[in-house]
Amino acid sequence: MSPSSRRRAQASPVAALTALLVVCAAISGYATVLDESMPTADRDLAFATLSNVESALEDDSGVVVLSRLSDARDACPDGFSCRAVGPDAPADADTDSTRVTVRAEPGRVGFGTLRVEVWR
């Protein structure tokens, strides 16, 4: 080992860990403040709600059964109102839709559109 390498400064492990902790705390604080300053993600609920409603309405073969429409309301997120079938939603409701296979009656399957509206 050369004599010049002994003169180089090295950080102690405690100082390095302390610096790492400070940097992580600063980044976490920044992310928290940034998250709280941004608009809420309420507008992103329709896609997830549509998936939940579709799962509640489907049977084991993946076909939507119309007799299960009353189960759609249970798939809504807590604290929100949603509509798959029912009263009109407000104009600012978040909406999403998808094409589904529908069993209207035994032995009769067709296609339809499942539309979900979510609002607070």
mmCIF file of N, CA and C in Angstrom:
data_model
loop_
_atom_site.group_PDB
_atom_site.id
_atom_site.type_symbol
_atom_site.label_atom_id
_atom_site.label_comp_id
_atom_site.label_asym_id
_atom_site.label_seq_id
_atom_site.Cartn_x
_atom_site.Cartn_y
_atom_site.Cartn_z
ATOM 1 N N MET A 1 0.844 -1.158 0.000
ATOM 2 C CA MET A 1 0.000 0.000 0.000
ATOM 3 C C MET A 1 0.899 1.234 0.000
ATOM 4 N N SER A 2 0.605 2.168 -0.848
ATOM 5 C CA SER A 2 1.446 3.358 -0.939
ATOM 6 C C SER A 2 1.173 4.295 0.231
ATOM 7 N N PRO A 3 2.141 5.102 0.615
ATOM 8 C CA PRO A 3 1.956 6.009 1.736
ATOM 9 C C PRO A 3 0.867 7.049 1.489
ATOM 10 N N SER A 4 0.607 7.381 0.239
ATOM 11 C CA SER A 4 -0.394 8.411 -0.019
ATOM 12 C C SER A 4 -1.809 7.902 0.239
ATOM 13 N N SER A 5 -2.034 6.584 0.153
ATOM 14 C CA SER A 5 -3.368 6.055 0.377
ATOM 15 C C SER A 5 -3.776 6.133 1.841
ATOM 16 N N ARG A 6 -2.816 6.204 2.750
ATOM 17 C CA ARG A 6 -3.145 6.300 4.165
ATOM 18 C C ARG A 6 -3.617 7.709 4.530
ATOM 19 N N ARG A 7 -3.280 8.682 3.708
ATOM 20 C CA ARG A 7 -3.665 10.053 4.009
ATOM 21 C C ARG A 7 -5.045 10.412 3.462
ATOM 22 N N ARG A 8 -5.610 9.588 2.650
ATOM 23 C CA ARG A 8 -6.927 9.884 2.098
ATOM 24 C C ARG A 8 -7.986 9.761 3.179
ATOM 25 N N ALA A 9 -8.969 10.631 3.083
ATOM 26 C CA ALA A 9 -10.046 10.636 4.077
ATOM 27 C C ALA A 9 -11.050 9.534 3.768
ATOM 28 N N GLN A 10 -11.576 8.941 4.799
ATOM 29 C CA GLN A 10 -12.621 7.945 4.673
ATOM 30 C C GLN A 10 -13.704 8.284 5.686
ATOM 31 N N ALA A 11 -14.926 8.056 5.303
ATOM 32 C CA ALA A 11 -16.031 8.319 6.222
ATOM 33 C C ALA A 11 -16.240 7.091 7.094
ATOM 34 N N SER A 12 -16.551 7.346 8.320
ATOM 35 C CA SER A 12 -16.849 6.224 9.210
ATOM 36 C C SER A 12 -18.213 5.649 8.833
ATOM 37 N N PRO A 13 -18.456 4.400 9.124
ATOM 38 C CA PRO A 13 -19.746 3.799 8.784
ATOM 39 C C PRO A 13 -20.923 4.514 9.437
ATOM 40 N N VAL A 14 -20.749 5.002 10.641
ATOM 41 C CA VAL A 14 -21.835 5.700 11.334
ATOM 42 C C VAL A 14 -22.174 6.998 10.601
ATOM 43 N N ALA A 15 -21.156 7.733 10.170
ATOM 44 C CA ALA A 15 -21.401 8.977 9.436
ATOM 45 C C ALA A 15 -22.074 8.695 8.086
ATOM 46 N N ALA A 16 -21.653 7.639 7.413
ATOM 47 C CA ALA A 16 -22.251 7.288 6.122
ATOM 48 C C ALA A 16 -23.716 6.890 6.297
ATOM 49 N N LEU A 17 -24.017 6.091 7.311
ATOM 50 C CA LEU A 17 -25.402 5.697 7.564
ATOM 51 C C LEU A 17 -26.259 6.883 7.970
ATOM 52 N N THR A 18 -25.695 7.799 8.740
ATOM 53 C CA THR A 18 -26.433 8.998 9.133
ATOM 54 C C THR A 18 -26.758 9.847 7.906
ATOM 55 N N ALA A 19 -25.795 10.016 7.023
ATOM 56 C CA ALA A 19 -26.031 10.779 5.795
ATOM 57 C C ALA A 19 -27.093 10.107 4.932
ATOM 58 N N LEU A 20 -27.049 8.788 4.829
ATOM 59 C CA LEU A 20 -28.048 8.053 4.069
ATOM 60 C C LEU A 20 -29.431 8.231 4.674
ATOM 61 N N LEU A 21 -29.528 8.181 5.984
ATOM 62 C CA LEU A 21 -30.801 8.374 6.668
ATOM 63 C C LEU A 21 -31.355 9.771 6.403
ATOM 64 N N VAL A 22 -30.514 10.771 6.441
ATOM 65 C CA VAL A 22 -30.956 12.145 6.189
ATOM 66 C C VAL A 22 -31.454 12.293 4.749
ATOM 67 N N VAL A 23 -30.749 11.723 3.799
ATOM 68 C CA VAL A 23 -31.163 11.810 2.398
ATOM 69 C C VAL A 23 -32.497 11.091 2.188
ATOM 70 N N CYS A 24 -32.665 9.904 2.756
ATOM 71 C CA CYS A 24 -33.922 9.157 2.626
ATOM 72 C C CYS A 24 -35.080 9.904 3.275
ATOM 73 N N ALA A 25 -34.846 10.500 4.437
ATOM 74 C CA ALA A 25 -35.895 11.267 5.114
ATOM 75 C C ALA A 25 -36.282 12.486 4.287
ATOM 76 N N ALA A 26 -35.322 13.149 3.676
ATOM 77 C CA ALA A 26 -35.605 14.313 2.846
ATOM 78 C C ALA A 26 -36.424 13.924 1.609
ATOM 79 N N ILE A 27 -36.067 12.829 0.966
ATOM 80 C CA ILE A 27 -36.817 12.372 -0.210
ATOM 81 C C ILE A 27 -38.230 11.963 0.188
ATOM 82 N N SER A 28 -38.377 11.267 1.308
ATOM 83 C CA SER A 28 -39.709 10.866 1.777
ATOM 84 C C SER A 28 -40.566 12.081 2.104
ATOM 85 N N GLY A 29 -39.977 13.055 2.763
ATOM 86 C CA GLY A 29 -40.712 14.280 3.084
ATOM 87 C C GLY A 29 -41.142 15.021 1.830
ATOM 88 N N TYR A 30 -40.262 15.096 0.857
ATOM 89 C CA TYR A 30 -40.581 15.750 -0.407
ATOM 90 C C TYR A 30 -41.722 15.024 -1.113
ATOM 91 N N ALA A 31 -41.659 13.703 -1.167
ATOM 92 C CA ALA A 31 -42.703 12.925 -1.841
ATOM 93 C C ALA A 31 -44.042 13.079 -1.137
ATOM 94 N N THR A 32 -44.039 13.139 0.189
ATOM 95 C CA THR A 32 -45.277 13.302 0.943
ATOM 96 C C THR A 32 -45.897 14.660 0.674
ATOM 97 N N VAL A 33 -45.102 15.709 0.719
ATOM 98 C CA VAL A 33 -45.614 17.058 0.460
ATOM 99 C C VAL A 33 -46.109 17.167 -0.978
ATOM 100 N N LEU A 34 -45.371 16.598 -1.918
ATOM 101 C CA LEU A 34 -45.779 16.640 -3.318
ATOM 102 C C LEU A 34 -47.092 15.892 -3.519
ATOM 103 N N ASP A 35 -47.244 14.731 -2.894
ATOM 104 C CA ASP A 35 -48.469 13.949 -3.017
ATOM 105 C C ASP A 35 -49.669 14.703 -2.460
ATOM 106 N N GLU A 36 -49.499 15.371 -1.340
ATOM 107 C CA GLU A 36 -50.608 16.102 -0.732
ATOM 108 C C GLU A 36 -50.956 17.371 -1.493
ATOM 109 N N SER A 37 -50.014 17.913 -2.252
ATOM 110 C CA SER A 37 -50.279 19.145 -2.992
ATOM 111 C C SER A 37 -50.940 18.876 -4.342
ATOM 112 N N MET A 38 -50.858 17.660 -4.820
ATOM 113 C CA MET A 38 -51.454 17.311 -6.110
ATOM 114 C C MET A 38 -52.946 17.054 -5.926
ATOM 115 N N PRO A 39 -53.726 17.185 -7.003
ATOM 116 C CA PRO A 39 -55.148 16.851 -6.907
ATOM 117 C C PRO A 39 -55.320 15.379 -6.541
ATOM 118 N N THR A 40 -56.409 15.079 -5.893
ATOM 119 C CA THR A 40 -56.645 13.702 -5.460
ATOM 120 C C THR A 40 -56.881 12.801 -6.666
ATOM 121 N N ALA A 41 -56.696 11.543 -6.453
ATOM 122 C CA ALA A 41 -56.837 10.562 -7.530
ATOM 123 C C ALA A 41 -58.253 10.015 -7.606
ATOM 124 N N ASP A 42 -59.242 10.795 -7.206
ATOM 125 C CA ASP A 42 -60.624 10.343 -7.267
ATOM 126 C C ASP A 42 -61.039 10.000 -8.692
ATOM 127 N N ARG A 43 -60.438 10.630 -9.668
ATOM 128 C CA ARG A 43 -60.835 10.442 -11.051
ATOM 129 C C ARG A 43 -60.370 9.098 -11.598
ATOM 130 N N ASP A 44 -59.557 8.375 -10.878
ATOM 131 C CA ASP A 44 -59.045 7.100 -11.360
ATOM 132 C C ASP A 44 -59.850 5.906 -10.857
ATOM 133 N N LEU A 45 -60.978 6.156 -10.233
ATOM 134 C CA LEU A 45 -61.732 5.066 -9.614
ATOM 135 C C LEU A 45 -62.572 4.258 -10.590
ATOM 136 N N ALA A 46 -62.955 4.826 -11.704
ATOM 137 C CA ALA A 46 -63.878 4.135 -12.604
ATOM 138 C C ALA A 46 -63.288 2.843 -13.155
ATOM 139 N N PHE A 47 -62.021 2.849 -13.533
ATOM 140 C CA PHE A 47 -61.407 1.648 -14.100
ATOM 141 C C PHE A 47 -61.405 0.504 -13.089
ATOM 142 N N ALA A 48 -60.981 0.790 -11.848
ATOM 143 C CA ALA A 48 -60.939 -0.253 -10.819
ATOM 144 C C ALA A 48 -62.348 -0.702 -10.447
ATOM 145 N N THR A 49 -63.283 0.238 -10.372
ATOM 146 C CA THR A 49 -64.663 -0.105 -10.033
ATOM 147 C C THR A 49 -65.279 -0.962 -11.131
ATOM 148 N N LEU A 50 -64.989 -0.630 -12.395
ATOM 149 C CA LEU A 50 -65.500 -1.421 -13.505
ATOM 150 C C LEU A 50 -65.020 -2.860 -13.402
ATOM 151 N N SER A 51 -63.767 -3.053 -13.061
ATOM 152 C CA SER A 51 -63.223 -4.398 -12.898
ATOM 153 C C SER A 51 -63.929 -5.136 -11.768
ATOM 154 N N ASN A 52 -64.166 -4.444 -10.639
ATOM 155 C CA ASN A 52 -64.855 -5.069 -9.509
ATOM 156 C C ASN A 52 -66.294 -5.422 -9.852
ATOM 157 N N VAL A 53 -66.994 -4.510 -10.531
ATOM 158 C CA VAL A 53 -68.391 -4.761 -10.905
ATOM 159 C C VAL A 53 -68.465 -5.919 -11.883
ATOM 160 N N GLU A 54 -67.561 -5.928 -12.857
ATOM 161 C CA GLU A 54 -67.556 -7.020 -13.835
ATOM 162 C C GLU A 54 -67.325 -8.363 -13.145
ATOM 163 N N SER A 55 -66.422 -8.408 -12.187
ATOM 164 C CA SER A 55 -66.164 -9.654 -11.448
ATOM 165 C C SER A 55 -67.379 -10.076 -10.632
ATOM 166 N N ALA A 56 -68.099 -9.103 -10.078
ATOM 167 C CA ALA A 56 -69.289 -9.422 -9.279
ATOM 168 C C ALA A 56 -70.430 -9.951 -10.146
ATOM 169 N N LEU A 57 -70.495 -9.521 -11.391
ATOM 170 C CA LEU A 57 -71.591 -9.922 -12.276
ATOM 171 C C LEU A 57 -71.316 -11.198 -13.064
ATOM 172 N N GLU A 58 -70.045 -11.589 -13.192
ATOM 173 C CA GLU A 58 -69.698 -12.753 -14.000
ATOM 174 C C GLU A 58 -69.915 -14.057 -13.246
ATOM 175 N N ASP A 59 -70.270 -15.095 -14.003
ATOM 176 C CA ASP A 59 -70.318 -16.429 -13.419
ATOM 177 C C ASP A 59 -68.960 -17.096 -13.625
ATOM 178 N N ASP A 60 -68.872 -18.385 -13.353
ATOM 179 C CA ASP A 60 -67.589 -19.085 -13.449
ATOM 180 C C ASP A 60 -67.031 -19.135 -14.871
ATOM 181 N N SER A 61 -67.884 -19.003 -15.866
ATOM 182 C CA SER A 61 -67.420 -19.064 -17.256
ATOM 183 C C SER A 61 -67.045 -17.686 -17.814
ATOM 184 N N GLY A 62 -67.182 -16.632 -17.014
ATOM 185 C CA GLY A 62 -66.814 -15.293 -17.457
ATOM 186 C C GLY A 62 -67.915 -14.558 -18.197
ATOM 187 N N VAL A 63 -69.133 -15.052 -18.101
ATOM 188 C CA VAL A 63 -70.278 -14.429 -18.758
ATOM 189 C C VAL A 63 -71.056 -13.634 -17.720
ATOM 190 N N VAL A 64 -71.427 -12.393 -18.065
ATOM 191 C CA VAL A 64 -72.212 -11.555 -17.161
ATOM 192 C C VAL A 64 -73.628 -12.097 -17.091
ATOM 193 N N VAL A 65 -74.120 -12.275 -15.876
ATOM 194 C CA VAL A 65 -75.467 -12.786 -15.650
ATOM 195 C C VAL A 65 -76.336 -11.621 -15.186
ATOM 196 N N LEU A 66 -77.391 -11.322 -15.926
ATOM 197 C CA LEU A 66 -78.219 -10.161 -15.627
ATOM 198 C C LEU A 66 -78.910 -10.252 -14.277
ATOM 199 N N SER A 67 -79.154 -11.457 -13.798
ATOM 200 C CA SER A 67 -79.821 -11.599 -12.496
ATOM 201 C C SER A 67 -78.922 -11.160 -11.344
ATOM 202 N N ARG A 68 -77.647 -10.939 -11.591
ATOM 203 C CA ARG A 68 -76.716 -10.502 -10.546
ATOM 204 C C ARG A 68 -76.539 -8.985 -10.502
ATOM 205 N N LEU A 69 -77.330 -8.227 -11.216
ATOM 206 C CA LEU A 69 -77.157 -6.775 -11.262
ATOM 207 C C LEU A 69 -77.257 -6.126 -9.884
ATOM 208 N N SER A 70 -78.009 -6.734 -8.985
ATOM 209 C CA SER A 70 -78.105 -6.160 -7.634
ATOM 210 C C SER A 70 -76.772 -6.256 -6.887
ATOM 211 N N ASP A 71 -75.887 -7.169 -7.300
ATOM 212 C CA ASP A 71 -74.569 -7.302 -6.665
ATOM 213 C C ASP A 71 -73.601 -6.198 -7.084
ATOM 214 N N ALA A 72 -73.941 -5.461 -8.125
ATOM 215 C CA ALA A 72 -73.032 -4.432 -8.638
ATOM 216 C C ALA A 72 -72.798 -3.327 -7.619
ATOM 217 N N ARG A 73 -73.796 -2.967 -6.847
ATOM 218 C CA ARG A 73 -73.660 -1.882 -5.873
ATOM 219 C C ARG A 73 -72.659 -2.237 -4.777
ATOM 220 N N ASP A 74 -72.542 -3.514 -4.438
ATOM 221 C CA ASP A 74 -71.585 -3.940 -3.404
ATOM 222 C C ASP A 74 -70.140 -3.799 -3.870
ATOM 223 N N ALA A 75 -69.909 -3.686 -5.167
ATOM 224 C CA ALA A 75 -68.557 -3.574 -5.702
ATOM 225 C C ALA A 75 -68.050 -2.128 -5.729
ATOM 226 N N CYS A 76 -68.868 -1.178 -5.308
ATOM 227 C CA CYS A 76 -68.461 0.238 -5.288
ATOM 228 C C CYS A 76 -67.443 0.474 -4.181
ATOM 229 N N PRO A 77 -66.511 1.412 -4.394
ATOM 230 C CA PRO A 77 -65.550 1.737 -3.331
ATOM 231 C C PRO A 77 -66.239 2.408 -2.156
ATOM 232 N N ASP A 78 -65.700 2.216 -0.964
ATOM 233 C CA ASP A 78 -66.277 2.823 0.239
ATOM 234 C C ASP A 78 -66.217 4.342 0.138
ATOM 235 N N GLY A 79 -67.299 4.987 0.542
ATOM 236 C CA GLY A 79 -67.348 6.439 0.543
ATOM 237 C C GLY A 79 -67.751 7.042 -0.793
ATOM 238 N N PHE A 80 -68.019 6.222 -1.787
ATOM 239 C CA PHE A 80 -68.399 6.708 -3.111
ATOM 240 C C PHE A 80 -69.726 6.082 -3.508
ATOM 241 N N SER A 81 -70.409 6.743 -4.411
ATOM 242 C CA SER A 81 -71.607 6.180 -5.017
ATOM 243 C C SER A 81 -71.228 5.724 -6.411
ATOM 244 N N CYS A 82 -71.873 4.671 -6.852
ATOM 245 C CA CYS A 82 -71.607 4.237 -8.216
ATOM 246 C C CYS A 82 -72.884 3.731 -8.833
ATOM 247 N N ARG A 83 -72.862 3.672 -10.142
ATOM 248 C CA ARG A 83 -74.048 3.280 -10.869
ATOM 249 C C ARG A 83 -73.640 2.364 -12.004
ATOM 250 N N ALA A 84 -74.153 1.172 -11.983
ATOM 251 C CA ALA A 84 -74.066 0.297 -13.142
ATOM 252 C C ALA A 84 -75.456 0.263 -13.767
ATOM 253 N N VAL A 85 -76.455 0.202 -12.911
ATOM 254 C CA VAL A 85 -77.865 0.323 -13.290
ATOM 255 C C VAL A 85 -78.518 1.077 -12.153
ATOM 256 N N GLY A 86 -79.285 2.065 -12.446
ATOM 257 C CA GLY A 86 -79.946 2.801 -11.381
ATOM 258 C C GLY A 86 -80.141 4.249 -11.725
ATOM 259 N N PRO A 87 -80.215 5.109 -10.698
ATOM 260 C CA PRO A 87 -80.501 6.527 -10.937
ATOM 261 C C PRO A 87 -79.373 7.202 -11.714
ATOM 262 N N ASP A 88 -79.711 8.303 -12.333
ATOM 263 C CA ASP A 88 -78.719 9.048 -13.114
ATOM 264 C C ASP A 88 -77.599 9.551 -12.227
ATOM 265 N N ALA A 89 -76.403 9.524 -12.773
ATOM 266 C CA ALA A 89 -75.221 10.013 -12.064
ATOM 267 C C ALA A 89 -75.042 11.497 -12.360
ATOM 268 N N PRO A 90 -74.324 12.223 -11.486
ATOM 269 C CA PRO A 90 -74.028 13.625 -11.770
ATOM 270 C C PRO A 90 -73.179 13.754 -13.037
ATOM 271 N N ALA A 91 -73.197 14.944 -13.619
ATOM 272 C CA ALA A 91 -72.461 15.173 -14.872
ATOM 273 C C ALA A 91 -70.953 15.026 -14.693
ATOM 274 N N ASP A 92 -70.427 15.263 -13.481
ATOM 275 C CA ASP A 92 -68.986 15.186 -13.267
ATOM 276 C C ASP A 92 -68.526 13.816 -12.773
ATOM 277 N N ALA A 93 -69.391 12.819 -12.876
ATOM 278 C CA ALA A 93 -69.026 11.469 -12.435
ATOM 279 C C ALA A 93 -67.949 10.893 -13.339
ATOM 280 N N ASP A 94 -67.087 10.080 -12.755
ATOM 281 C CA ASP A 94 -66.036 9.392 -13.502
ATOM 282 C C ASP A 94 -66.648 8.145 -14.122
ATOM 283 N N THR A 95 -66.447 7.935 -15.408
ATOM 284 C CA THR A 95 -67.083 6.813 -16.097
ATOM 285 C C THR A 95 -66.055 5.954 -16.818
ATOM 286 N N ASP A 96 -66.416 4.696 -16.996
ATOM 287 C CA ASP A 96 -65.616 3.768 -17.783
ATOM 288 C C ASP A 96 -66.551 2.678 -18.283
ATOM 289 N N SER A 97 -66.216 2.068 -19.404
ATOM 290 C CA SER A 97 -67.066 1.010 -19.946
ATOM 291 C C SER A 97 -66.214 -0.041 -20.635
ATOM 292 N N THR A 98 -66.808 -1.205 -20.819
ATOM 293 C CA THR A 98 -66.135 -2.306 -21.499
ATOM 294 C C THR A 98 -67.181 -3.195 -22.159
ATOM 295 N N ARG A 99 -66.773 -3.912 -23.191
ATOM 296 C CA ARG A 99 -67.665 -4.874 -23.843
ATOM 297 C C ARG A 99 -67.627 -6.176 -23.053
ATOM 298 N N VAL A 100 -68.787 -6.771 -22.834
ATOM 299 C CA VAL A 100 -68.888 -8.013 -22.077
ATOM 300 C C VAL A 100 -69.816 -8.982 -22.808
ATOM 301 N N THR A 101 -69.667 -10.241 -22.471
ATOM 302 C CA THR A 101 -70.588 -11.270 -22.924
ATOM 303 C C THR A 101 -71.681 -11.385 -21.888
ATOM 304 N N VAL A 102 -72.944 -11.392 -22.332
ATOM 305 C CA VAL A 102 -74.084 -11.347 -21.413
ATOM 306 C C VAL A 102 -74.985 -12.542 -21.649
ATOM 307 N N ARG A 103 -75.387 -13.199 -20.552
ATOM 308 C CA ARG A 103 -76.365 -14.263 -20.624
ATOM 309 C C ARG A 103 -77.713 -13.667 -20.231
ATOM 310 N N ALA A 104 -78.585 -13.471 -21.220
ATOM 311 C CA ALA A 104 -79.899 -12.886 -20.966
ATOM 312 C C ALA A 104 -80.853 -13.921 -20.384
ATOM 313 N N GLU A 105 -80.739 -15.142 -20.849
ATOM 314 C CA GLU A 105 -81.557 -16.250 -20.346
ATOM 315 C C GLU A 105 -80.797 -17.533 -20.629
ATOM 316 N N PRO A 106 -81.174 -18.638 -20.017
ATOM 317 C CA PRO A 106 -80.430 -19.883 -20.254
ATOM 318 C C PRO A 106 -80.372 -20.230 -21.739
ATOM 319 N N GLY A 107 -79.157 -20.482 -22.210
ATOM 320 C CA GLY A 107 -78.959 -20.860 -23.595
ATOM 321 C C GLY A 107 -78.894 -19.690 -24.566
ATOM 322 N N ARG A 108 -79.021 -18.471 -24.078
ATOM 323 C CA ARG A 108 -78.989 -17.295 -24.956
ATOM 324 C C ARG A 108 -77.930 -16.317 -24.462
ATOM 325 N N VAL A 109 -76.847 -16.203 -25.228
ATOM 326 C CA VAL A 109 -75.727 -15.347 -24.863
ATOM 327 C C VAL A 109 -75.532 -14.311 -25.963
ATOM 328 N N GLY A 110 -75.292 -13.078 -25.552
ATOM 329 C CA GLY A 110 -75.055 -11.994 -26.507
ATOM 330 C C GLY A 110 -73.954 -11.084 -25.996
ATOM 331 N N PHE A 111 -73.759 -9.968 -26.669
ATOM 332 C CA PHE A 111 -72.745 -9.006 -26.268
ATOM 333 C C PHE A 111 -73.417 -7.735 -25.785
ATOM 334 N N GLY A 112 -72.774 -7.063 -24.880
ATOM 335 C CA GLY A 112 -73.290 -5.808 -24.373
ATOM 336 C C GLY A 112 -72.154 -4.939 -23.875
ATOM 337 N N THR A 113 -72.508 -3.765 -23.417
ATOM 338 C CA THR A 113 -71.541 -2.826 -22.867
ATOM 339 C C THR A 113 -71.847 -2.617 -21.396
ATOM 340 N N LEU A 114 -70.869 -2.845 -20.561
ATOM 341 C CA LEU A 114 -70.991 -2.605 -19.120
ATOM 342 C C LEU A 114 -70.383 -1.244 -18.857
ATOM 343 N N ARG A 115 -71.177 -0.325 -18.333
ATOM 344 C CA ARG A 115 -70.722 1.046 -18.058
ATOM 345 C C ARG A 115 -70.905 1.319 -16.579
ATOM 346 N N VAL A 116 -69.864 1.884 -15.975
ATOM 347 C CA VAL A 116 -69.881 2.203 -14.553
ATOM 348 C C VAL A 116 -69.624 3.700 -14.381
ATOM 349 N N GLU A 117 -70.377 4.333 -13.491
ATOM 350 C CA GLU A 117 -70.183 5.749 -13.156
ATOM 351 C C GLU A 117 -69.932 5.843 -11.668
ATOM 352 N N VAL A 118 -68.880 6.566 -11.284
ATOM 353 C CA VAL A 118 -68.491 6.675 -9.876
ATOM 354 C C VAL A 118 -68.408 8.149 -9.509
ATOM 355 N N TRP A 119 -68.976 8.499 -8.363
ATOM 356 C CA TRP A 119 -68.893 9.877 -7.867
ATOM 357 C C TRP A 119 -68.937 9.876 -6.354
ATOM 358 N N ARG A 120 -68.528 10.975 -5.785
ATOM 359 C CA ARG A 120 -68.518 11.119 -4.327
ATOM 360 C C ARG A 120 -69.803 11.750 -3.881
#
